[in-house]
Short mmCIF file of C-alpha atoms and ligand atoms in Angstrom, two decimals:
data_model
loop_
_atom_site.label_atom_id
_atom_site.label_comp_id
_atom_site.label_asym_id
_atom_site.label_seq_id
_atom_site.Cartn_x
_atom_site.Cartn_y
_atom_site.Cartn_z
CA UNK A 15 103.74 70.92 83.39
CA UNK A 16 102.90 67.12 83.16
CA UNK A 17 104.51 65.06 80.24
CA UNK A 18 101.07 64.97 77.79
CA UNK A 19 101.46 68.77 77.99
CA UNK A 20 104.61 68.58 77.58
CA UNK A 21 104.35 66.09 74.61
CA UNK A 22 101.96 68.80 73.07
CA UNK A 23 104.07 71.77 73.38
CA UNK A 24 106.88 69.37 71.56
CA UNK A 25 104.44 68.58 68.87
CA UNK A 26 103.43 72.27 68.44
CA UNK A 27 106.72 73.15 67.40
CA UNK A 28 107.46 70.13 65.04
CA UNK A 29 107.58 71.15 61.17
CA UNK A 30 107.84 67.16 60.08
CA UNK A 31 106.46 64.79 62.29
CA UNK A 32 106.15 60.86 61.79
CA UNK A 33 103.69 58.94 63.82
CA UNK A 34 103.86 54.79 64.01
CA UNK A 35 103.40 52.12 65.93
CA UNK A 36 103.69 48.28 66.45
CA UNK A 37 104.83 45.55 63.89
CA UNK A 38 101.22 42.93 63.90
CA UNK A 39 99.20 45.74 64.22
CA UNK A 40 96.51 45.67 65.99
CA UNK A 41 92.79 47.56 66.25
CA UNK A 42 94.87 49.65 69.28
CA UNK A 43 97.91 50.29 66.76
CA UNK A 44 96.08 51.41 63.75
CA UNK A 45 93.02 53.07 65.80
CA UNK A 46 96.03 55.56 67.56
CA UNK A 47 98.14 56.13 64.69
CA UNK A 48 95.18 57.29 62.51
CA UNK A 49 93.39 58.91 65.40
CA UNK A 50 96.63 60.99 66.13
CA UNK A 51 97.83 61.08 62.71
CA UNK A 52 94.58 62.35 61.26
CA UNK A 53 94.34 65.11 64.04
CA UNK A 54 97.67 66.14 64.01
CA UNK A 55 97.32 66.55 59.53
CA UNK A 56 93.85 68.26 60.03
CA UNK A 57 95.67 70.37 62.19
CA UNK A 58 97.79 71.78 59.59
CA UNK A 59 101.01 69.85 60.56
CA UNK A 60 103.21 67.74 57.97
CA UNK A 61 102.55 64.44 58.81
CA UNK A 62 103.59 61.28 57.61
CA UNK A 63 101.84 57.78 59.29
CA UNK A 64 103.53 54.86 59.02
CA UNK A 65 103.13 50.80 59.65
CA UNK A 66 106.04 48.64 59.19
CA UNK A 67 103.01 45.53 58.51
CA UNK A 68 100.53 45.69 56.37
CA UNK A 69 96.95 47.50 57.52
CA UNK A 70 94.58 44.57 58.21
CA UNK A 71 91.92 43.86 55.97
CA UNK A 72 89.46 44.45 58.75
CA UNK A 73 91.03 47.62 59.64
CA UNK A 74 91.09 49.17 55.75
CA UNK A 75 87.67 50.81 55.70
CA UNK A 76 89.15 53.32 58.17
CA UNK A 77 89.32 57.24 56.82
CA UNK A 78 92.48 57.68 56.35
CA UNK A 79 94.05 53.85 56.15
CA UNK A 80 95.27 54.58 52.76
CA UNK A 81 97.63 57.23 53.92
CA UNK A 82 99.64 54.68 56.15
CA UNK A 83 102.59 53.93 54.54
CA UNK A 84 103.50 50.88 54.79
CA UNK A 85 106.96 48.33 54.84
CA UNK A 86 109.45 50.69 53.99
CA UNK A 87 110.32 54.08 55.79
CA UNK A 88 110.39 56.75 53.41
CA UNK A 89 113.49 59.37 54.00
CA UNK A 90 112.08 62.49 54.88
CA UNK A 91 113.73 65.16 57.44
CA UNK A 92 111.86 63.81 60.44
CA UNK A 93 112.25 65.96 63.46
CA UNK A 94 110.36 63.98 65.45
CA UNK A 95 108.98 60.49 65.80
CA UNK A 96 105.86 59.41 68.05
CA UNK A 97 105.87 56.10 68.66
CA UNK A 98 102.59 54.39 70.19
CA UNK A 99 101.49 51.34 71.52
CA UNK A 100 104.77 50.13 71.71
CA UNK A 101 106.29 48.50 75.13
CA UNK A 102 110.16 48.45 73.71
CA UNK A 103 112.14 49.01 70.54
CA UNK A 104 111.28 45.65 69.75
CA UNK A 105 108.14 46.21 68.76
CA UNK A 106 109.35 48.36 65.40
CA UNK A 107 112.49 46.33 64.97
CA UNK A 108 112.46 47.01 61.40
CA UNK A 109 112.89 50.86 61.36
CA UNK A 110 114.30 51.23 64.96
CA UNK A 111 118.00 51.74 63.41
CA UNK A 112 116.75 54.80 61.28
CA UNK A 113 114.55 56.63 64.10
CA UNK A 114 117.01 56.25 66.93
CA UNK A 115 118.72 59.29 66.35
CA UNK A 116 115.28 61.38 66.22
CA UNK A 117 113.50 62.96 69.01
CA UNK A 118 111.31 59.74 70.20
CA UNK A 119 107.92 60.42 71.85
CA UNK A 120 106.84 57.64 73.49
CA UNK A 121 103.11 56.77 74.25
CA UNK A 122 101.48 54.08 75.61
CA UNK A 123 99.50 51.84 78.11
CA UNK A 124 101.74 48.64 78.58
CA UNK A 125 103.36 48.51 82.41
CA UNK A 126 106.04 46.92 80.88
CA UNK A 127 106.88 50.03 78.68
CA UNK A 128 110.79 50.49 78.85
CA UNK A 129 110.51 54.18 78.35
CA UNK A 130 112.77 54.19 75.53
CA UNK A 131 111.89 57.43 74.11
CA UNK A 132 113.34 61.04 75.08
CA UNK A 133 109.58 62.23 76.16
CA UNK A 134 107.43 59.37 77.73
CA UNK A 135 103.81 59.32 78.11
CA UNK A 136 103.15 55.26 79.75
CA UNK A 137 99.80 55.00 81.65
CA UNK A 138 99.20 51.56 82.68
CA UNK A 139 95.78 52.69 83.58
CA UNK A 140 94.55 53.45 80.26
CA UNK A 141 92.33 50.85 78.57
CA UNK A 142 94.32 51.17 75.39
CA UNK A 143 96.88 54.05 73.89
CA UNK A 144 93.84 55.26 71.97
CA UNK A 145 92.42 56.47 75.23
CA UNK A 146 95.46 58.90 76.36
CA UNK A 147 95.50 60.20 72.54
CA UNK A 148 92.23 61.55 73.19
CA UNK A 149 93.69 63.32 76.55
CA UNK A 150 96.53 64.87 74.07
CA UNK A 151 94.14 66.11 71.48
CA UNK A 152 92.03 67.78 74.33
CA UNK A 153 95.52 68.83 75.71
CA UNK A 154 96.57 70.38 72.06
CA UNK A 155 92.63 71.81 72.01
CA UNK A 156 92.64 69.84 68.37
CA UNK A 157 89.06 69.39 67.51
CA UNK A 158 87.74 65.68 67.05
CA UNK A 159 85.78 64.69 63.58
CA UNK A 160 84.23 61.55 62.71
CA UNK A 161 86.99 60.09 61.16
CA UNK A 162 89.36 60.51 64.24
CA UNK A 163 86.60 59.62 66.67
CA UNK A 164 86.45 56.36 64.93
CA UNK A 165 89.59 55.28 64.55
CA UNK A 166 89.82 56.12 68.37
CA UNK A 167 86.78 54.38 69.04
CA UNK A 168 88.03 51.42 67.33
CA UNK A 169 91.46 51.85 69.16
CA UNK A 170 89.57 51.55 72.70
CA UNK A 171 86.72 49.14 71.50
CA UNK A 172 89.18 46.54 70.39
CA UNK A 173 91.67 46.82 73.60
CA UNK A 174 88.87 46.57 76.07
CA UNK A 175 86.97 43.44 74.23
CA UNK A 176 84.18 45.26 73.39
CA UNK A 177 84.47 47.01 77.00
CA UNK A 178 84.32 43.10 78.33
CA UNK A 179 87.81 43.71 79.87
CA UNK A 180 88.87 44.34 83.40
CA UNK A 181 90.53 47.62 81.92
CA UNK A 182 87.34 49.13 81.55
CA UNK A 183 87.08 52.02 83.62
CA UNK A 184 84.24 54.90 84.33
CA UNK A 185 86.96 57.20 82.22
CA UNK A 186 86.79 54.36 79.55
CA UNK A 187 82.94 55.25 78.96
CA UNK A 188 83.11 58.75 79.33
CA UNK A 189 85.90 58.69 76.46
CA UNK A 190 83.94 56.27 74.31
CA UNK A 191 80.56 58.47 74.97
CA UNK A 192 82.24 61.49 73.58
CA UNK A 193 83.77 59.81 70.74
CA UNK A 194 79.63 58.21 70.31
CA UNK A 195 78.64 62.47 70.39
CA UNK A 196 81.53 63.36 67.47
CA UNK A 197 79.51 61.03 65.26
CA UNK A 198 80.90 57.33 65.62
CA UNK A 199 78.63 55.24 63.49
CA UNK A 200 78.45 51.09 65.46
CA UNK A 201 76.61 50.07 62.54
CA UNK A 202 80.11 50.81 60.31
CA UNK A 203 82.68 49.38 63.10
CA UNK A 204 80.74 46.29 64.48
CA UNK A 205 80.34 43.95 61.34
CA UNK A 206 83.32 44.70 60.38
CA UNK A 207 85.46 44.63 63.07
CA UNK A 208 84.00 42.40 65.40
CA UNK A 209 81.71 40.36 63.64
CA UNK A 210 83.41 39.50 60.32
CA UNK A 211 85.33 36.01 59.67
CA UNK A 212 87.19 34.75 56.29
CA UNK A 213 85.69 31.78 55.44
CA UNK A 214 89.21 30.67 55.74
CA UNK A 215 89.34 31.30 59.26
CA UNK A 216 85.38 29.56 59.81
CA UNK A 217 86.74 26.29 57.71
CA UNK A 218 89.84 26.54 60.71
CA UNK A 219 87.31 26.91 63.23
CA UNK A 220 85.47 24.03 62.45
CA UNK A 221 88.59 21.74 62.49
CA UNK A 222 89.17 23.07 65.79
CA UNK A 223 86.20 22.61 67.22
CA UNK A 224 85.98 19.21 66.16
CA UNK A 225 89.70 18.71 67.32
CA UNK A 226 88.90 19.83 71.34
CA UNK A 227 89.77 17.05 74.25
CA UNK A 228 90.27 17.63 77.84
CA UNK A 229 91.87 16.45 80.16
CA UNK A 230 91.05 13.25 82.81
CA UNK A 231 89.38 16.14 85.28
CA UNK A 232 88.26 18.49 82.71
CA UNK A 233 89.90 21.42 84.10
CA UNK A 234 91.98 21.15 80.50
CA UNK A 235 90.98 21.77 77.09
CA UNK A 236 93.49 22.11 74.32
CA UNK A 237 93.57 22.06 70.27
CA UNK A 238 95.97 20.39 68.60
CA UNK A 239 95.92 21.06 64.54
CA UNK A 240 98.43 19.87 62.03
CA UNK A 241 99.49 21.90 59.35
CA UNK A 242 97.78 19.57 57.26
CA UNK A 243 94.47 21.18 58.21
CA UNK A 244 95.90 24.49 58.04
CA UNK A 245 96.53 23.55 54.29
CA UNK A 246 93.42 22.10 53.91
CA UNK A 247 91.45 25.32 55.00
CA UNK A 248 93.77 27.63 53.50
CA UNK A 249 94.40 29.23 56.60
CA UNK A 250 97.00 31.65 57.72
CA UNK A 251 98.18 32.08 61.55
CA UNK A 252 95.62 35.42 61.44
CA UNK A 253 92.93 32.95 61.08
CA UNK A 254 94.02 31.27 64.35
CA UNK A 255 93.05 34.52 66.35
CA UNK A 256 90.90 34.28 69.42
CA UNK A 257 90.72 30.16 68.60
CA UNK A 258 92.10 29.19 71.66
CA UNK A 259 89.46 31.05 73.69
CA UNK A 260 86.68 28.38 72.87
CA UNK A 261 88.74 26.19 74.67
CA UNK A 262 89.11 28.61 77.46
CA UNK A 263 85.86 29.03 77.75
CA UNK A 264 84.24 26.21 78.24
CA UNK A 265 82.17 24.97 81.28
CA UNK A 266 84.53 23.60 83.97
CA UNK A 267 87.49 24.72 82.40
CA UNK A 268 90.19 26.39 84.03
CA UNK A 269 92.66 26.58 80.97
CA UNK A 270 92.88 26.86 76.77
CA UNK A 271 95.82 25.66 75.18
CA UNK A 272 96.16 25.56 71.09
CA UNK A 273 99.32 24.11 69.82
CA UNK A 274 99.73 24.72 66.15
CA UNK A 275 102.12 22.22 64.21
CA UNK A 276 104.91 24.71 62.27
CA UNK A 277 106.35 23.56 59.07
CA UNK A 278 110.09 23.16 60.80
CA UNK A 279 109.17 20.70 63.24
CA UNK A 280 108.19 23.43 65.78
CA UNK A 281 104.87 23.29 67.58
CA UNK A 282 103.42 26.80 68.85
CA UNK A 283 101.38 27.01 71.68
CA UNK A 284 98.87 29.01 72.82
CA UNK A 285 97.86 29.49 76.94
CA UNK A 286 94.25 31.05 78.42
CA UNK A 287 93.45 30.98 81.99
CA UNK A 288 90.97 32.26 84.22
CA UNK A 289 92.81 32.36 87.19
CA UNK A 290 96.42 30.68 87.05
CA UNK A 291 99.41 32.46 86.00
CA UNK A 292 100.26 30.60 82.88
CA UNK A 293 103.00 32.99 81.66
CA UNK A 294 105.13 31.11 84.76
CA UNK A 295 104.53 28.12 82.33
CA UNK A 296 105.23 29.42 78.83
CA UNK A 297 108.38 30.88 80.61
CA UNK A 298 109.32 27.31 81.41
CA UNK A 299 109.57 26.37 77.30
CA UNK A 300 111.35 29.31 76.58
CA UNK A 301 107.94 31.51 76.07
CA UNK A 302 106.47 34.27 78.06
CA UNK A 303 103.08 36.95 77.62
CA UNK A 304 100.89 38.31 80.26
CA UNK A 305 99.24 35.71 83.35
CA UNK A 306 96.01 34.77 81.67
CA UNK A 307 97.52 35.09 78.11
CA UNK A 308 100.86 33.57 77.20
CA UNK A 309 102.47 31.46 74.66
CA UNK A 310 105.59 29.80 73.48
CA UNK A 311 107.81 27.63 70.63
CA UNK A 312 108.49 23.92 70.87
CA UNK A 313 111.10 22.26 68.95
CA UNK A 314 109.31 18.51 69.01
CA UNK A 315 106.75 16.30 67.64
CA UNK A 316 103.18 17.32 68.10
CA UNK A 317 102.40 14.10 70.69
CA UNK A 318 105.37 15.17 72.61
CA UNK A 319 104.45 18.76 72.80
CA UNK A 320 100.67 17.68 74.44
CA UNK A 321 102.16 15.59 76.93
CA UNK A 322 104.46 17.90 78.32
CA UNK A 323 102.71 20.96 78.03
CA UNK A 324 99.72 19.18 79.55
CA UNK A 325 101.50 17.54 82.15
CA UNK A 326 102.85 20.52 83.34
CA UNK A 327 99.24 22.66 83.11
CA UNK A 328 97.59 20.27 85.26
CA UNK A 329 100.27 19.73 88.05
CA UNK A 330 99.45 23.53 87.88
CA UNK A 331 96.01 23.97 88.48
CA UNK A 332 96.27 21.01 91.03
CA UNK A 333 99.08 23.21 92.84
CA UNK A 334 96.50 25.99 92.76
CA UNK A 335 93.67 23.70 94.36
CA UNK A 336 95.95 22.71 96.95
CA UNK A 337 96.93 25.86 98.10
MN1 MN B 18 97.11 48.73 73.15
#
């Protein structure tokens, strides 16, 4: 028997199951624990979903969203726990000391999963977590509805960039073109998910647009905004998501880097690449994330943060040239 099947036989015999996932969560995070959830309840199992952070705003119009609970754990006789999306304990901190002792499915598409559970399900290969819950609801022969195919579409949309990601597979489509055939409706996910800004996180936008420089050989271009503007626009860190990517992106540029002054003298800073390994870097300050996607804390003024941050990027790339 392979472990989704036997993750579904587990699940068949659960009276009281609770399904979560990450702390920040994401379209991935929400898209699998409703997608499961929903199934699992429609079903006829007792089911409780829960998100230790709030359900984003751009998430909420979801079927279902309003039976997350959220923050604090409600005591219930769990018997098991299924926790997705989730590459260590970590990432649900906040409740790991009262689901420890439970019987911990684990599911999820991060290589650097630490199988922490008792029953493991990691497949680096999947596009998102939202992809291998629709192998376990064909596995448990649960029947997909509208609702769950869009919370699963959403799940695998969001993961794979819109399917702009290298993770997008021929299995990828062939999930997301049955999930289109159970009724998925674009014109309901795209504005809202994809398309839709706060006008708190345009006004930030602007100031970082307006704030880009590069570096002497261009292969640089960073954003550098003060709090002040972050007060100015009203916006929260949320608002900052997918900023650094303009940078990224721009003709002849070989790296993004945001740096974000903090109230307590602490500059965060944000990495893209398109071909170095800037997680090396980020390690260097004390940081870490994935090689085109990485980030780190610095205790020092903003000036001082740019120079050596810089510095260090462009002796980089150059290393890379040479090479
Ligand atoms: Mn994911």
């Amino acid at each position: 028997m392979n472990r989704l099947a036997e993750i579904a036989v587990r699940l068949k015999s659960s009276s009281n199951i609770l399904v979560t996932s990450h702390i920040m969560p994401d379209g991935d995070s929400i898209g699998s624990l409703l997608g499961l959830g929903l199934a699992l309840q429609q079903a006829g199992y007792a089911v409780t979903m829960f998100s230790v952070d709030s359900v984003p705003d751009r998430y909420s119009f979801l079927d279902g969203s309003e039976k997350i609970v959220e923050k604090l754990l409600p005591k219930a006789d769990f018997d098991c726990v299924v926790i997705l999306d989730c590459s260590d304990q970590d990432r649900i901190k906040p409740i790991w000391e009262q689901v420890k002792e439970l019987l911990i499915i684990n599911i999820d598409h991060h290589p650097t999963n630490r199988c922490f559970g008792n029953l493991n399900f990691v497949n680096p290969g999947a596009a998102a977590t939202g992809e291998i819950i629709c192998q376990l609801l064909e596995e448990m022969a649960i029947p997909v509805d509208e609702s769950i195919a869009t919370a699963l579409y959403v799940a695998i949309s969001t993961d794979t960039g819109s399917f702009k990601y290298e993770n997008t597979t021929p299995a990828v489509h062939k999930v997301a073109a049955r999930l289109l055939e159970a009724g998925v409706k674009l014109r309901e996910i795209t504005p809202r998910v994809f398309d839709l800004r706060s006008r708190t996180a345009i006004c930030i936008l602007g100031e970082a647009l307006s704030a880009i420089r590069y570096s002497e050989d261009g292969s640089v271009a960073w954003i550098a905004l003060t709090e002040k503007e972050m007060i100015f626009c009203g916006a929260r860190d949320e608002d900052l998501d997918g900023v650094v990517n303009y940078a990224k992106n721009i003709e002849g540029v070989e790296v993004g880097l945001i740096f974000q002054e903090k109230s307590d003298g602490v500059v965060k800073v944000g990495f893209r690449a398109h071909s170095i390994d800037v997680s090396k870097l980020a390690e260097i300050f004390g940081g870490g994330g994935h090689a085109r996607a990485a980030g780190c804390f610095l205790e020092m003024s903003m000036q001082e943060a740019v120079e050596k941050v810089l510095n260090l990027v462009v002796k980089e790339i150059e290393n890379g040239r040479n090479h």
